[in-house]
Amino acid sequence: GVSWAGRAARGWYSLASGLVHWAMVNTELDCANNSEQFKWLQKDLSGVNRTATPWIVVMGHRPIWDAQHWRPETRDENVGALEPLLHEWKVDLALYGHYHYAELTCPLLASGRCASFENDGDSDADGWAAPTHAVIGNGGQGVTPFPPK
């Protein structure tokens, strides 16, 4: 079955479908830790039964991490405010658009470094201690030039 929660009119909501809990955030609105959206996401993720729903996917428009913002000091501070929740509640995957290219990271720690595989019972469903981030904004418009190294 599918169950819905959140404020869809404001652009954030979640649903559970099978083994996956999907949470959509509105990265165009305030994401700071005292915001209504942050508090909603914290409550939403804390209520996920990881035995029944082992996978958590968080989605939004602007990415926390991507090739243009791969260091903590260069990323969007508003969206980055949500990252502690992704780690605290062991989110498996974060999906974004905004940039018109496709990109996939390793499971990223808050430092911007790749996490190690920790199938220790304290990691997320895929055995990693951090979420993988993917930019999947390559549909529709022309492709955004990938940043030079």
mmCIF file of C-alpha atoms in Angstrom:
data_model
loop_
_atom_site.group_PDB
_atom_site.id
_atom_site.type_symbol
_atom_site.label_atom_id
_atom_site.label_comp_id
_atom_site.label_asym_id
_atom_site.label_seq_id
_atom_site.Cartn_x
_atom_site.Cartn_y
_atom_site.Cartn_z
ATOM 1 C CA GLY A 1 0.000 0.000 0.000
ATOM 2 C CA VAL A 2 0.911 3.627 -0.314
ATOM 3 C CA SER A 3 0.626 6.110 2.542
ATOM 4 C CA TRP A 4 1.140 9.862 2.154
ATOM 5 C CA ALA A 5 2.375 12.410 4.695
ATOM 6 C CA GLY A 6 3.547 16.016 4.543
ATOM 7 C CA ARG A 7 2.585 19.338 3.017
ATOM 8 C CA ALA A 8 2.251 18.631 -0.698
ATOM 9 C CA ALA A 9 0.907 22.139 -1.283
ATOM 10 C CA ARG A 10 4.258 23.488 -0.031
ATOM 11 C CA GLY A 11 6.246 20.960 -2.050
ATOM 12 C CA TRP A 12 7.331 18.521 0.614
ATOM 13 C CA TYR A 13 5.726 15.180 1.198
ATOM 14 C CA SER A 14 6.539 11.513 1.610
ATOM 15 C CA LEU A 15 5.083 8.192 0.705
ATOM 16 C CA ALA A 16 5.870 4.585 1.447
ATOM 17 C CA SER A 17 5.612 2.104 -1.384
ATOM 18 C CA GLY A 18 6.749 -1.452 -0.853
ATOM 19 C CA LEU A 19 10.244 -1.526 0.634
ATOM 20 C CA VAL A 20 10.976 2.144 -0.120
ATOM 21 C CA HIS A 21 10.138 5.325 1.797
ATOM 22 C CA TRP A 22 10.219 8.304 -0.602
ATOM 23 C CA ALA A 23 10.558 11.840 0.786
ATOM 24 C CA MET A 24 10.326 14.916 -1.462
ATOM 25 C CA VAL A 25 11.756 18.187 -0.176
ATOM 26 C CA ASN A 26 11.294 21.654 -1.631
ATOM 27 C CA THR A 27 14.829 23.007 -2.021
ATOM 28 C CA GLU A 28 13.483 26.386 -3.150
ATOM 29 C CA LEU A 29 12.074 27.046 0.335
ATOM 30 C CA ASP A 30 13.802 27.386 3.702
ATOM 31 C CA CYS A 31 15.630 24.195 4.706
ATOM 32 C CA ALA A 32 17.395 25.561 7.814
ATOM 33 C CA ASN A 33 17.231 23.476 10.972
ATOM 34 C CA ASN A 34 14.593 25.750 12.525
ATOM 35 C CA SER A 35 12.373 25.717 9.423
ATOM 36 C CA GLU A 36 9.012 24.008 9.165
ATOM 37 C CA GLN A 37 10.352 21.808 6.352
ATOM 38 C CA PHE A 38 13.422 20.662 8.331
ATOM 39 C CA LYS A 39 11.255 19.799 11.337
ATOM 40 C CA TRP A 40 8.824 17.919 9.093
ATOM 41 C CA LEU A 41 11.611 15.896 7.435
ATOM 42 C CA GLN A 42 13.141 15.075 10.816
ATOM 43 C CA LYS A 43 9.803 13.793 12.112
ATOM 44 C CA ASP A 44 9.055 11.965 8.855
ATOM 45 C CA LEU A 45 12.394 10.138 8.695
ATOM 46 C CA SER A 46 12.341 9.295 12.404
ATOM 47 C CA GLY A 47 9.025 7.507 11.901
ATOM 48 C CA VAL A 48 10.219 5.130 9.179
ATOM 49 C CA ASN A 49 10.123 1.480 10.258
ATOM 50 C CA ARG A 50 13.401 0.276 8.721
ATOM 51 C CA THR A 51 12.419 -3.354 9.211
ATOM 52 C CA ALA A 52 9.311 -2.996 7.040
ATOM 53 C CA THR A 53 10.731 -0.225 4.835
ATOM 54 C CA PRO A 54 14.521 -0.658 4.710
ATOM 55 C CA TRP A 55 15.238 1.829 1.913
ATOM 56 C CA ILE A 56 14.926 5.624 2.176
ATOM 57 C CA VAL A 57 15.189 7.911 -0.855
ATOM 58 C CA VAL A 58 15.114 11.710 -0.475
ATOM 59 C CA MET A 59 14.451 13.854 -3.553
ATOM 60 C CA GLY A 60 14.685 17.562 -4.281
ATOM 61 C CA HIS A 61 15.396 20.027 -7.060
ATOM 62 C CA ARG A 62 18.732 21.574 -6.026
ATOM 63 C CA PRO A 63 21.484 19.122 -5.045
ATOM 64 C CA ILE A 64 23.415 19.042 -1.800
ATOM 65 C CA TRP A 65 26.420 17.606 -3.659
ATOM 66 C CA ASP A 66 27.370 17.758 -7.353
ATOM 67 C CA ALA A 67 30.454 18.394 -9.484
ATOM 68 C CA GLN A 68 30.039 22.162 -9.155
ATOM 69 C CA HIS A 69 29.642 21.993 -5.381
ATOM 70 C CA TRP A 70 31.814 19.108 -4.243
ATOM 71 C CA ARG A 71 33.402 20.784 -1.232
ATOM 72 C CA PRO A 72 31.454 21.754 1.906
ATOM 73 C CA GLU A 73 32.437 25.413 1.482
ATOM 74 C CA THR A 74 31.055 25.617 -2.093
ATOM 75 C CA ARG A 75 27.676 23.970 -1.701
ATOM 76 C CA ASP A 76 24.281 25.607 -1.291
ATOM 77 C CA GLU A 77 23.967 26.354 2.433
ATOM 78 C CA ASN A 78 20.156 26.211 2.358
ATOM 79 C CA VAL A 79 19.947 22.704 0.925
ATOM 80 C CA GLY A 80 23.048 21.597 2.816
ATOM 81 C CA ALA A 81 21.190 22.233 6.067
ATOM 82 C CA LEU A 82 19.237 19.016 5.394
ATOM 83 C CA GLU A 83 22.330 16.832 5.139
ATOM 84 C CA PRO A 84 22.622 16.017 8.868
ATOM 85 C CA LEU A 85 19.155 14.437 8.671
ATOM 86 C CA LEU A 86 20.247 12.239 5.758
ATOM 87 C CA HIS A 87 23.106 10.923 7.883
ATOM 88 C CA GLU A 88 21.177 10.689 11.142
ATOM 89 C CA TRP A 89 18.376 8.616 9.587
ATOM 90 C CA LYS A 90 20.700 6.669 7.276
ATOM 91 C CA VAL A 91 19.161 7.735 3.969
ATOM 92 C CA ASP A 92 20.303 5.430 1.164
ATOM 93 C CA LEU A 93 19.912 7.636 -1.897
ATOM 94 C CA ALA A 94 19.349 11.336 -2.611
ATOM 95 C CA LEU A 95 18.036 12.303 -6.068
ATOM 96 C CA TYR A 96 18.164 15.799 -7.546
ATOM 97 C CA GLY A 97 17.644 17.720 -10.772
ATOM 98 C CA HIS A 98 18.560 21.369 -11.449
ATOM 99 C CA TYR A 99 21.758 20.748 -13.404
ATOM 100 C CA HIS A 100 21.215 19.301 -16.845
ATOM 101 C CA TYR A 101 23.573 16.366 -16.649
ATOM 102 C CA ALA A 102 23.657 12.985 -14.972
ATOM 103 C CA GLU A 103 26.038 12.363 -12.113
ATOM 104 C CA LEU A 104 26.392 9.806 -9.325
ATOM 105 C CA THR A 105 28.590 10.097 -6.249
ATOM 106 C CA CYS A 106 30.043 7.528 -3.931
ATOM 107 C CA PRO A 107 28.246 7.395 -0.565
ATOM 108 C CA LEU A 108 29.302 10.827 0.753
ATOM 109 C CA LEU A 109 30.072 11.886 4.284
ATOM 110 C CA ALA A 110 29.387 15.479 5.380
ATOM 111 C CA SER A 111 33.075 16.228 4.775
ATOM 112 C CA GLY A 112 32.643 15.481 1.072
ATOM 113 C CA ARG A 113 34.734 12.310 1.336
ATOM 114 C CA CYS A 114 33.583 8.850 0.330
ATOM 115 C CA ALA A 115 32.275 6.678 3.144
ATOM 116 C CA SER A 116 33.617 3.223 3.821
ATOM 117 C CA PHE A 117 31.488 0.097 3.545
ATOM 118 C CA GLU A 118 30.219 -0.758 7.010
ATOM 119 C CA ASN A 119 27.857 -3.673 7.030
ATOM 120 C CA ASP A 120 27.831 -3.422 10.797
ATOM 121 C CA GLY A 121 24.156 -2.971 11.565
ATOM 122 C CA ASP A 122 24.711 0.761 12.073
ATOM 123 C CA SER A 123 24.715 1.621 8.387
ATOM 124 C CA ASP A 124 21.843 2.048 5.950
ATOM 125 C CA ALA A 125 20.104 -0.713 3.990
ATOM 126 C CA ASP A 126 22.803 -0.930 1.338
ATOM 127 C CA GLY A 127 25.584 -1.347 3.910
ATOM 128 C CA TRP A 128 27.054 2.148 3.552
ATOM 129 C CA ALA A 129 27.333 4.714 6.322
ATOM 130 C CA ALA A 130 26.249 7.626 4.090
ATOM 131 C CA PRO A 131 23.829 8.376 1.251
ATOM 132 C CA THR A 132 24.706 8.233 -2.434
ATOM 133 C CA HIS A 133 23.783 11.443 -4.269
ATOM 134 C CA ALA A 134 22.607 11.484 -7.891
ATOM 135 C CA VAL A 135 21.893 14.420 -10.182
ATOM 136 C CA ILE A 136 19.407 13.252 -12.787
ATOM 137 C CA GLY A 137 18.573 16.546 -14.466
ATOM 138 C CA ASN A 138 19.456 15.431 -17.967
ATOM 139 C CA GLY A 139 15.939 15.268 -19.400
ATOM 140 C CA GLY A 140 14.223 17.971 -21.396
ATOM 141 C CA GLN A 141 16.588 20.908 -21.839
ATOM 142 C CA GLY A 142 20.036 21.106 -23.355
ATOM 143 C CA VAL A 143 22.877 19.606 -21.370
ATOM 144 C CA THR A 144 24.683 21.875 -18.889
ATOM 145 C CA PRO A 145 28.442 21.859 -19.573
ATOM 146 C CA PHE A 146 30.147 19.687 -17.008
ATOM 147 C CA PRO A 147 32.537 21.761 -14.872
ATOM 148 C CA PRO A 148 36.213 21.532 -15.825
ATOM 149 C CA LYS A 149 38.563 19.823 -13.389
#
